[in-house]
XYZ file of C-alpha atoms in Angstrom:
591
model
C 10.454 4.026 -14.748
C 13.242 1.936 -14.669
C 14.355 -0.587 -12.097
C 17.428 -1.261 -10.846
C 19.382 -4.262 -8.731
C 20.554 -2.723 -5.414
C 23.437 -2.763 -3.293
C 23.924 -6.050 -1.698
C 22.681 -4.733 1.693
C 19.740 -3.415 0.786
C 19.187 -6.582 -2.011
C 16.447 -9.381 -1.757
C 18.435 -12.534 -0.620
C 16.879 -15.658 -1.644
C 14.859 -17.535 0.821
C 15.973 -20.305 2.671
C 15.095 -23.978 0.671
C 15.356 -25.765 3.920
C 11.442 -27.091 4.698
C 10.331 -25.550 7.476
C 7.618 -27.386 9.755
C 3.927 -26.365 10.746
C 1.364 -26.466 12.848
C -1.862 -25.930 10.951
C -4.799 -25.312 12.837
C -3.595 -24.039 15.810
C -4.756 -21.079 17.445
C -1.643 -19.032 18.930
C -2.835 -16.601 21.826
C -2.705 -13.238 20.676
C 0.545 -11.103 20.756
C 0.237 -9.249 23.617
C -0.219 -12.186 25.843
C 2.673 -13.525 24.206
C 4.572 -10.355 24.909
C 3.606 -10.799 29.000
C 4.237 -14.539 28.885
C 7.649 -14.327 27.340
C 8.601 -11.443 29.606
C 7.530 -13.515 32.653
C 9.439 -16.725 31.664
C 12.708 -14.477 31.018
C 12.242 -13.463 34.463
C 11.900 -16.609 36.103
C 14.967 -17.840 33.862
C 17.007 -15.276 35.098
C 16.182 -15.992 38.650
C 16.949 -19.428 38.566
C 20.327 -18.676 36.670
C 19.046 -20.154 32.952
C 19.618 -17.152 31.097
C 21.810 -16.977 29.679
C 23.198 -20.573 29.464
C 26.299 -21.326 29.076
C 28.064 -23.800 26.928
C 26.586 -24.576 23.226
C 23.031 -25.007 22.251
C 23.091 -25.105 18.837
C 21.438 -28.155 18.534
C 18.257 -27.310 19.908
C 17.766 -23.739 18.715
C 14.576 -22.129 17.486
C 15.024 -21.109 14.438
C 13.464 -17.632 13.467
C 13.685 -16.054 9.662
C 13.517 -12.259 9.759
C 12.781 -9.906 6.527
C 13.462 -6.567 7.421
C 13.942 -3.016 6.230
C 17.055 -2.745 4.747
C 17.752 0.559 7.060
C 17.627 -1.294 10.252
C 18.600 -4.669 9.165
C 21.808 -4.442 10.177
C 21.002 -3.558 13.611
C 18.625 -6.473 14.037
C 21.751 -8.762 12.360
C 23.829 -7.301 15.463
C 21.397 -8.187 18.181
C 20.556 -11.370 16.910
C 24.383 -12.268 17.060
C 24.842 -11.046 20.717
C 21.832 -13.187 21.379
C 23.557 -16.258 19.725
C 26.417 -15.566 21.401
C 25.273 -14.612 24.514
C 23.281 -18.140 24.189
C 19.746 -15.789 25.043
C 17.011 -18.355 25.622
C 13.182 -18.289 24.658
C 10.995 -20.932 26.800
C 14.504 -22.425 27.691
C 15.761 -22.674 23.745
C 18.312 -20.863 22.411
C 17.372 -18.622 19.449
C 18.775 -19.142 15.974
C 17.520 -15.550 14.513
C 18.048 -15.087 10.727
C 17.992 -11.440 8.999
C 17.413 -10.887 5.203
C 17.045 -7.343 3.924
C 13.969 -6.691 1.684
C 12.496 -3.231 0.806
C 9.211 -3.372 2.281
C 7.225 -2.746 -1.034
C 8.298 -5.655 -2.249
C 7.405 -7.391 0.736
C 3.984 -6.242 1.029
C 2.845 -7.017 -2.505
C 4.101 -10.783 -1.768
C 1.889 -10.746 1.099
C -0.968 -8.735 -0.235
C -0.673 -11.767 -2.808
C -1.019 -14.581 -0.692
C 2.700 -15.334 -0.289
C 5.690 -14.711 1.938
C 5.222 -18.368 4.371
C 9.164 -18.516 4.295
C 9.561 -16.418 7.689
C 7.707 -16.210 10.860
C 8.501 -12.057 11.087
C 8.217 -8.666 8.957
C 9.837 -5.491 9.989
C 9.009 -2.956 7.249
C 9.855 0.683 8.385
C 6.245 1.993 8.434
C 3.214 0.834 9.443
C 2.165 2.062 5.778
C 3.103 -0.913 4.116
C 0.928 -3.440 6.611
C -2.766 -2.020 4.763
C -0.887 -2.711 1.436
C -0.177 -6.256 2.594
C -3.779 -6.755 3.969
C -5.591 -5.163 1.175
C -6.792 -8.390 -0.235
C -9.029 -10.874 0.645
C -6.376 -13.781 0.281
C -3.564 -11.554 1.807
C -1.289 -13.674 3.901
C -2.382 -12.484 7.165
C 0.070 -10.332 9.567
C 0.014 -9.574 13.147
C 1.529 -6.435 14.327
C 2.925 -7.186 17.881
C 4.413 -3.343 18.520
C 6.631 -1.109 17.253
C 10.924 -1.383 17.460
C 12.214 1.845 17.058
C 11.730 5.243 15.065
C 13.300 7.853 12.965
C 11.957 11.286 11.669
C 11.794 12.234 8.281
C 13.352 15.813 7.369
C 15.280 17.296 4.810
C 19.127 16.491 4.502
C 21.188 18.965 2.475
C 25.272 20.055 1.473
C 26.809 22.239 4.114
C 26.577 24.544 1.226
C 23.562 24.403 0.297
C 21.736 24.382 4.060
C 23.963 27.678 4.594
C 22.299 28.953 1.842
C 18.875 28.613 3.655
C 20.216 29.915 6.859
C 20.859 26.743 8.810
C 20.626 25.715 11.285
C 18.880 29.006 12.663
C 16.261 29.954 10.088
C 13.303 26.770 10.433
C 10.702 26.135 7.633
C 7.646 24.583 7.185
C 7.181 21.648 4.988
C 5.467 23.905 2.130
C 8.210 26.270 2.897
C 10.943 23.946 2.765
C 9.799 22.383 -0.416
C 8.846 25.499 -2.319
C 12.806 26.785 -1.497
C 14.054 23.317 -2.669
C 12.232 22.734 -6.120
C 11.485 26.687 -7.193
C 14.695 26.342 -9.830
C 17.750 24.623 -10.849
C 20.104 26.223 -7.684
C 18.976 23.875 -5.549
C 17.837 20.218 -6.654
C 15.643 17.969 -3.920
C 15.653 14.235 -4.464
C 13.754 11.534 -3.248
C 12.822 7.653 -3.120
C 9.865 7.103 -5.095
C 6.813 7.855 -2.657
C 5.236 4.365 -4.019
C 8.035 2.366 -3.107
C 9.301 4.502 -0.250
C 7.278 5.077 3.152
C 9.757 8.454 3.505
C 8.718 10.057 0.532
C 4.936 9.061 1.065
C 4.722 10.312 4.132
C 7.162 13.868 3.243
C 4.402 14.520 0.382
C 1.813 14.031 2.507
C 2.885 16.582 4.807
C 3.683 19.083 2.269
C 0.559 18.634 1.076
C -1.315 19.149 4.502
C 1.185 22.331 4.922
C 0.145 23.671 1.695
C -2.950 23.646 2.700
C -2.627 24.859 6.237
C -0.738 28.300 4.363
C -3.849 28.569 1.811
C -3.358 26.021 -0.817
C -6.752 24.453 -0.681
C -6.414 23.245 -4.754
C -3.701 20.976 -3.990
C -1.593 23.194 -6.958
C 1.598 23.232 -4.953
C 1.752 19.530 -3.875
C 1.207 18.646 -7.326
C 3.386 21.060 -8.570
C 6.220 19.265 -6.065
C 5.293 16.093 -7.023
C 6.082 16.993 -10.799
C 9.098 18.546 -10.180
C 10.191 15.225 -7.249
C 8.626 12.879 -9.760
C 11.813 14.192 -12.264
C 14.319 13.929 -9.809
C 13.439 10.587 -8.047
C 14.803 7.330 -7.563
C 13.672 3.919 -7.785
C 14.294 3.053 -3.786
C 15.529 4.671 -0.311
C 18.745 2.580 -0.981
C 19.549 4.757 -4.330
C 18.343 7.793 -2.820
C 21.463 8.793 -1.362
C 23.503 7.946 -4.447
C 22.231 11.120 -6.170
C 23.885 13.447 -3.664
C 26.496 15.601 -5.291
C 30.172 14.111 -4.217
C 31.529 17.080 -3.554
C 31.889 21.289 -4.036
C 33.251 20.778 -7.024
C 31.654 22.648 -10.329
C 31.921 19.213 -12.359
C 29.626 17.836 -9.962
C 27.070 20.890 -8.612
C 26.330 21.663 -12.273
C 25.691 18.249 -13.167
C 21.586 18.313 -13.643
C 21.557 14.434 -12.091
C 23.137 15.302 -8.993
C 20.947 16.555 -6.259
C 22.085 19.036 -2.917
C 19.097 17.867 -0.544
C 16.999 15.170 -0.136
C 13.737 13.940 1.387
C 15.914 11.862 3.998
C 15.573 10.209 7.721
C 17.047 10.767 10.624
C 18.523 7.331 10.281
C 19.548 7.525 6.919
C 21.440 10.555 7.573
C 22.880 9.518 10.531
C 24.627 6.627 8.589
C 25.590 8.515 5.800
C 27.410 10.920 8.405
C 28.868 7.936 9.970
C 31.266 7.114 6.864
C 32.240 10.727 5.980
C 34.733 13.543 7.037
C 32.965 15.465 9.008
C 32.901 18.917 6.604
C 31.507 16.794 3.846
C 28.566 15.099 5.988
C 24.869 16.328 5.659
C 22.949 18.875 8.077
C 19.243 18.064 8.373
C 16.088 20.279 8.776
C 13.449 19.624 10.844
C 10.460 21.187 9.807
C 8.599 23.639 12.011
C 4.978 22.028 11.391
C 6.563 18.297 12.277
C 7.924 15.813 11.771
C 6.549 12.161 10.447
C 8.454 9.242 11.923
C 9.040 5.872 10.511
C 7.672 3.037 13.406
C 8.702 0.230 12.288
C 6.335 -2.277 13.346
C 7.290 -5.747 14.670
C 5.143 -8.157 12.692
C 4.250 -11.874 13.047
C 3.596 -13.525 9.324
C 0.547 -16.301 9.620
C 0.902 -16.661 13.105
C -1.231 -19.539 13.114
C 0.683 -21.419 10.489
C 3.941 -20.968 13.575
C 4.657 -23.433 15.855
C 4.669 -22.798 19.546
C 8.534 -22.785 19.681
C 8.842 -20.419 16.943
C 5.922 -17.861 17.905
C 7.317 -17.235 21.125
C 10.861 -17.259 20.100
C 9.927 -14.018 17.581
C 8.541 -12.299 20.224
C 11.412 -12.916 22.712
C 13.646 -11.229 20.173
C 11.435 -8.447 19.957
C 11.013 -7.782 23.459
C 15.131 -8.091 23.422
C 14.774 -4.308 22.115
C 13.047 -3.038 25.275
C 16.098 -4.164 27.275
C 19.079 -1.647 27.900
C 21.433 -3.684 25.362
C 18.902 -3.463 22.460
C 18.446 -0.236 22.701
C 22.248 0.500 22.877
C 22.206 -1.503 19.253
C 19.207 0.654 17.575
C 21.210 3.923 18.984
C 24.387 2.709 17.767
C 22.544 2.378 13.789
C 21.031 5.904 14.509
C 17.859 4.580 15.621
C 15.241 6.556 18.372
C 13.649 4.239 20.726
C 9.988 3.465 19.693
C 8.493 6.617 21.640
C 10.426 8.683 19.373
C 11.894 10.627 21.960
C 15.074 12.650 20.742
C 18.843 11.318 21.503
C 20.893 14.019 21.332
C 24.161 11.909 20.323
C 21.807 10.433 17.452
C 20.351 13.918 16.268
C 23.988 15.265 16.300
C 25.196 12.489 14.218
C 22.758 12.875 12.013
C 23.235 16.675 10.885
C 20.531 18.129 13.363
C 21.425 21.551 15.418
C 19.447 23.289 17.552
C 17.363 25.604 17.291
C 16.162 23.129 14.077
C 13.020 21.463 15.592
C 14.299 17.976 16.267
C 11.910 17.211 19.264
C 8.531 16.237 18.195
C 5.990 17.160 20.601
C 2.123 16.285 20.429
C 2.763 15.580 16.123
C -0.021 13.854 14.656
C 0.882 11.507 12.245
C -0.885 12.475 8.572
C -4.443 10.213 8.298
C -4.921 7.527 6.207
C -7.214 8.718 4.276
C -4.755 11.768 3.547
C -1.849 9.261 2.819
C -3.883 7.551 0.458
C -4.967 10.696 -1.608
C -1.127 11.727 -1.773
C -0.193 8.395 -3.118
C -3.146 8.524 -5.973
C -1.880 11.978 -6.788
C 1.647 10.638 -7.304
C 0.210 7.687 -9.176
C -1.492 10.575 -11.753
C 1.712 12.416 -11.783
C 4.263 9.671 -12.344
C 2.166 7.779 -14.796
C 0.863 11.021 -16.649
C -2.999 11.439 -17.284
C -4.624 10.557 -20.497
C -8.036 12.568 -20.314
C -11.300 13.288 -22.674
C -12.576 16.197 -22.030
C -16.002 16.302 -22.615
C -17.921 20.159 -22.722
C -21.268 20.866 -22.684
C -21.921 23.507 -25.340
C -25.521 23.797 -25.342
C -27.834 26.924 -25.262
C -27.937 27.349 -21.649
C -23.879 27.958 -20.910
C -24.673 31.190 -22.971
C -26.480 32.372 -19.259
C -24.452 34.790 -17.231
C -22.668 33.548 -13.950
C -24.129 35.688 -10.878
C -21.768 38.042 -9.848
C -19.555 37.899 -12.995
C -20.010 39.524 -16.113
C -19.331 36.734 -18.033
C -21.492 33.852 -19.569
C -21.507 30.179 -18.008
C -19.261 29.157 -21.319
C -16.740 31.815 -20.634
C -15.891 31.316 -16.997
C -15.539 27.318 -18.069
C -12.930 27.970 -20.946
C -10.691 30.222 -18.324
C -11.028 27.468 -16.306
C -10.236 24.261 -18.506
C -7.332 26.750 -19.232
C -6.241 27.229 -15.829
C -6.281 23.134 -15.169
C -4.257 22.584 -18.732
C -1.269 24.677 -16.907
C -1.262 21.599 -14.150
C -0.464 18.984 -16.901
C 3.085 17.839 -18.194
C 3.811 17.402 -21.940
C 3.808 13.682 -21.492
C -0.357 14.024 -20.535
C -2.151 13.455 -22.889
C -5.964 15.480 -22.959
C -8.446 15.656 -26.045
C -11.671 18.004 -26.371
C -15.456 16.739 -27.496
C -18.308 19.760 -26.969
C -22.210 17.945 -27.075
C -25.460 19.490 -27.399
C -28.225 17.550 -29.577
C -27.825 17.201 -32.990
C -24.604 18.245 -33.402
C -23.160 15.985 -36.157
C -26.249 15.024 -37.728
C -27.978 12.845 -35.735
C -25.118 12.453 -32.920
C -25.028 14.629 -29.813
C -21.437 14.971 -30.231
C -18.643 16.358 -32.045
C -15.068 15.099 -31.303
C -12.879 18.797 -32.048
C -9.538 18.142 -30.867
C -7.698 14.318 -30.594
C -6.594 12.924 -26.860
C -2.311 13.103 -27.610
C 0.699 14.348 -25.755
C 0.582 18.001 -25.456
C 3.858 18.029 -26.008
C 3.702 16.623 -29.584
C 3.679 18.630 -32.427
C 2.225 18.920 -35.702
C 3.428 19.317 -38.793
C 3.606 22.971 -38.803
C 5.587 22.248 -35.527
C 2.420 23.584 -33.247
C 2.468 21.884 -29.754
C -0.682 19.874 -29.410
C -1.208 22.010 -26.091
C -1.416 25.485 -28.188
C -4.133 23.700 -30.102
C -5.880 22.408 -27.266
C -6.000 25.490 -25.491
C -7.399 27.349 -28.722
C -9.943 25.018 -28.645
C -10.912 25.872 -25.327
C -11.482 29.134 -25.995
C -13.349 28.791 -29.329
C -16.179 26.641 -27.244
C -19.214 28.248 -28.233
C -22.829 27.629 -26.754
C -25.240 26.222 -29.515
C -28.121 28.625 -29.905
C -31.311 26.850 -28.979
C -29.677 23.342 -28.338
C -30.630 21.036 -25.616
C -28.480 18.719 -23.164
C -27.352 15.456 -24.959
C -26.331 14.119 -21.807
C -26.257 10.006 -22.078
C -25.639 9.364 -25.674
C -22.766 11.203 -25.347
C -21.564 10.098 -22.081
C -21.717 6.385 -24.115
C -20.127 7.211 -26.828
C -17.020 8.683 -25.100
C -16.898 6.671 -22.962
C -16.367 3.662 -25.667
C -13.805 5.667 -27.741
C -12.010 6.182 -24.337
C -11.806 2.139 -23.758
C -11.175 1.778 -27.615
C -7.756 3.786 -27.224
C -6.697 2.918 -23.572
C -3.186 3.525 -22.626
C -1.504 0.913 -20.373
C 0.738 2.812 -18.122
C -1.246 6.003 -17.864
C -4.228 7.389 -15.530
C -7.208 7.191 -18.190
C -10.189 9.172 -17.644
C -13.064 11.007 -19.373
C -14.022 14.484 -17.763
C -17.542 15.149 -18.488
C -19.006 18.869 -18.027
C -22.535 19.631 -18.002
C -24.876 22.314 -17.325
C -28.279 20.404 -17.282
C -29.886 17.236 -17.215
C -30.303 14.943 -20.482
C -32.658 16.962 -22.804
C -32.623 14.503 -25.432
C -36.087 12.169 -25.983
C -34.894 10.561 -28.430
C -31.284 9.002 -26.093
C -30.733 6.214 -24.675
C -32.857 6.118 -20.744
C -30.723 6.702 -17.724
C -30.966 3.282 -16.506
C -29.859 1.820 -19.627
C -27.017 4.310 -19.806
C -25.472 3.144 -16.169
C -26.108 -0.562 -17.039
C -24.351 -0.322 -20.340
C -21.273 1.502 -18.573
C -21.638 -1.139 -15.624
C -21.007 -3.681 -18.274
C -18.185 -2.187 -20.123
C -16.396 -1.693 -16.802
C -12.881 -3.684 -16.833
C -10.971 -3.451 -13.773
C -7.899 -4.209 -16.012
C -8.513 -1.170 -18.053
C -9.851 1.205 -16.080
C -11.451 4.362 -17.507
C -13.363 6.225 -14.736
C -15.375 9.107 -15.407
C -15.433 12.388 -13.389
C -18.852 14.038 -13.785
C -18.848 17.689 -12.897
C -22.483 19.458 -12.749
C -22.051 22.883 -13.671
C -24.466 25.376 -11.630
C -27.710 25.467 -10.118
C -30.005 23.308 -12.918
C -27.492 20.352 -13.172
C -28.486 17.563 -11.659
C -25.363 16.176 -8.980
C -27.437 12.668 -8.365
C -27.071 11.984 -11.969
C -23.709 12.685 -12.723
C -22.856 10.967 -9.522
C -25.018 8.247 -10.631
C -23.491 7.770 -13.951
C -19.964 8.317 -12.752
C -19.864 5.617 -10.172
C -21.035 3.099 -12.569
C -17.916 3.549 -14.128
C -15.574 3.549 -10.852
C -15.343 7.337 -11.130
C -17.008 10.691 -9.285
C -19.692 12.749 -9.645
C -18.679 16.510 -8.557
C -21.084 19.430 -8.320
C -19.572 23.550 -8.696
C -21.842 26.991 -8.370
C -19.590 29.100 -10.094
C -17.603 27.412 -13.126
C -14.734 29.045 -11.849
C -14.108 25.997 -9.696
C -13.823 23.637 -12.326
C -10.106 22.980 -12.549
C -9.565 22.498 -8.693
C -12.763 19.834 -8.811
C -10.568 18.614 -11.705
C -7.640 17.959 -10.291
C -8.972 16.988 -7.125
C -11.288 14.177 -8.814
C -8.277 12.693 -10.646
C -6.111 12.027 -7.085
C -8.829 10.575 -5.657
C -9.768 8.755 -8.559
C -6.203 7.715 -8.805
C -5.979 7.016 -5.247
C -9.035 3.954 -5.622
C -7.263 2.130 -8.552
């Protein structure tokens, strides 16, 4: 994907190269004690007529560095200039409060590396990005103090094209909503790149749980989204909203780049209004099963490395937020207060009608763990999948599935089928079958290479049509046994031997039994071996699947996990390509 500069309020200014000073070693009383302490003090201050004072103070201000969010940057820029002006004092100092705009990606991989000491506060616009920043042992450490304000995430579309869908009367679920938005070319959805963007992590999320709540359980439609968002996406939430088509215009709704909705907040839509006639702004739904918001969490950056002065002047400003003026400023940028509750000036600003859901009542935000999976998924999908299929053909997938009239074999192929439909061109998936004995002495026979399935060969045959011929010529070897582990070494070699940087590599290994094989390599050798060809900077996990009732799940899992990968166990073979797909998010979702 390609990266681009952005505007200069949403760019990365450079830090400050004045030194700042430090107190090392000194243990700052947690945040909420700060919060009560600074709260007190202002009291007392404005009591005894200190706040604010009057005359300049410029000389002995505490000088704070804020990186933000580049939505509500601007809004902390404002109230950090009435609290300049209004000469607003923490412990008795004035407050010298400095803003910079930084997407909070970029942010949390400086922290999650060990850097980021050039401010004393973080305000990303989810509390998302704080586990990125803290996912490493030498992560610089952040303190979350509370939360600022909030925004909802819904979809924000043309006049035109929201009339098409019957707004603002007709509501939608996310699944709903999505499925109407991406199920041709009449209407296009865009949206910030879920890995870079906290709104289109948590929108995929929830069309993912909404899928599922209407009967999705294989993930299918979320991944089918994800494909078709993945082609429409931009790099950050600042681009986003450059992709909107300009006007009604045929030049510009036929243009394929130009998009009529988008996975949008509140906020964003609110501003967007703001600088627009009002026939040409954007209407927003609200879905029906809820509404994520954005929290944006007030966060202190190695607190202990602060002094005293500055500590407590970063909370003052936030608790500056809490007080009637700040929260006139956050409204003012389109901002809810930090409950969430609904402003109806805000709402209307920002494209929202009633009877559109716009209150959110009793929502649970999506888990983590459910976040995480999403983001794996649209690792896999933006990345594309390089995968080595690995089939068990021996004589036992010639038994019949109970309840089917068809053989073990026979339900797989349909199945392997059915999960080749789920991949783009740009995946790229390869076939091996094993038995014993195969290839002389080997276990194995390679039958079809791991390429794009969109290339083609000479003859001009897609590499999928061959694939998926090769799936359906798999044919159980009469009278041959399980060649489980040499086979599972083997691939797993040629699979590190051809890694792709840049793409989800995995081998997918099918069996119906345990290793039948004397003459192989011993299981404990096998998962040392794979233990030591592990490299974390090529990873190649395997997903084990156990094919009915004599396959051994303990083993697969066993061997798997050596690798980084999954062990999986199915009764009816039929089940394979969901286990599939479902093994390659989470696998995706680990690395």
């Amino acid at each position: 994907m390609g990266r681009h500069s952005l505007p200069d309020e949403y760019g990365a200014a450079a830090p400050d190269p004045r030194p700042r000073a430090r107190a090392r070693g000194r243990t700052v009383a947690i945040a909420t004690v700060l919060v009560l302490a600074v709260a007190a003090g202002t009291a007392v201050a404005g009591r005894n007529g200190l706040l604010p004072l009057g005359g300049s103070c410029a000389d002995e201000a505490v000088r704070v560095d804020v990186v933000a969010a580049p939505d509500i940057a601007p809004a902390l820029r404002q109230a950090a200039t009435h609290i300049r002006d209004k000469e607003v004092t923490s412990d008795g100092h004035c407050m010298d409060v400095r803003v910079t705009p930084r997407d909070a990606y970029q942010v949390a991989d400086a922290l999650r590396a060990g850097k980021g000491g050039e401010y004393e506060v973080w305000v990303p616009d989810s509390a998302l990005w704080l586990d990125r920043a803290g996912s490493d042992s030498d992560s610089t450490p952040v303190t979350p103090t509370g939360n600022l304000a909030a925004t909802p995430v819904g979809v924000a579309m043309l006049p035109s094209a929201a009339r098409s869908l019957g707004w603002p009367s007709k509501t939608y679920s996310w699944a709903e909503l999505t499925a109407a938005a991406t199920s041709g070319e009449k209407l296009r959805l865009g949206t910030a790149d879920p890995a870079r963007s906290a709104p289109g992590l948590l929108a995929l999320t929830m069309v993912g749980a909404s899928a599922a709540e209407a009967g999705d359980k294989d993930n299918t439609q979320v991944a089918e989204a994800a494909k078709i968002l993945a082609s429409r996406m931009s790099d950050s939430d600042g681009q986003v909203l450059d992709t909107l088509a300009r006007d009604d215009s045929g030049t510009e709704q036929g243009n394929p780049r130009r998009n009529q909705a988008l996975i949008l907040t509140e906020q964003a839509a609110h501003r967007h209004n703001a600088g627009t006639e009002e026939e040409e702004g954007l209407d927003l739904f609200y879905p029906k099963d809820g509404t994520p918001l954005l929290d944006y969490p007030f966060t202190l950056v190695d607190e202990r490395g602060q002094t005293t002065d500055e500590s407590r002047a970063a909370v003052r400003f936030m608790t500056f937020f809490g007080e009637p003026e700040g929260r006139r400023v956050l409204a003012r940028h389109g901002f809810r207060p930090e409950s969430g509750g609904a402003d109806e000036a805000v709402v209307t600003a920002a494209g929202g009608r009633t009877p559109q859901p716009y209150e959110l009542e009793e929502f649970e935000p999506p888990a983590p763990e459910a976040v995480q999976e999403t983001l794996g998924m649209w690792t896999i999908t933006v990345q594309s999948a390089r995968l080595t299929t690995v089939v068990d053909a021996s004589g036992s997938m010639a038994q019949p599935v109970p309840g089917r009239d068809q053989s073990r074999m026979d339900v797989t192929k349909a199945s392997l089928i059915q999960a080749l439909s789920q991949f783009t061109p740009d995946d790229e998936i390869g076939l091996w079958e094993f038995a014993t004995h195969l290839d002389g002495d080997k276990d194995f026979r390679k039958l079809v290479e791991t390429r794009r399935l969109g290339d083609r060969d000479e003859k001009g045959k897609a590499h999928r049509e061959k694939l998926t011929a090769a799936f359906g010529d798999l044919t159980p070897v009469p009278d041959g046994a399980t060649g489980l582990y040499d086979t599972t070494l083997a691939a797993y070699r040629a699979a590190q031997d051809s890694y792709v940087s840049g793409k989800f590599n995995a081998l997918v290994i099918l069996t119906d039994g345990v290793n039948e094989d004397p003459g192989s390599i011993s299981r404990s050798s096998l998962v040392a071996e794979l233990e030591g060809l592990r490299d974390p900077d090529r990873p190649v996990p395997v997903i084990a699947i156990a094919v009915g009732p004599a396959a051994d799940k303990e083993e697969v899992k066993e061997i798997a996990e050596a690798t980084g990968g999954s062990g999986h166990q199915v009764s009816d073979p039929a089940q394979i390509h969901a286990v599939i797909l479902k093994a390659i998010m989470e696998a995706g979702s680990t690395l």
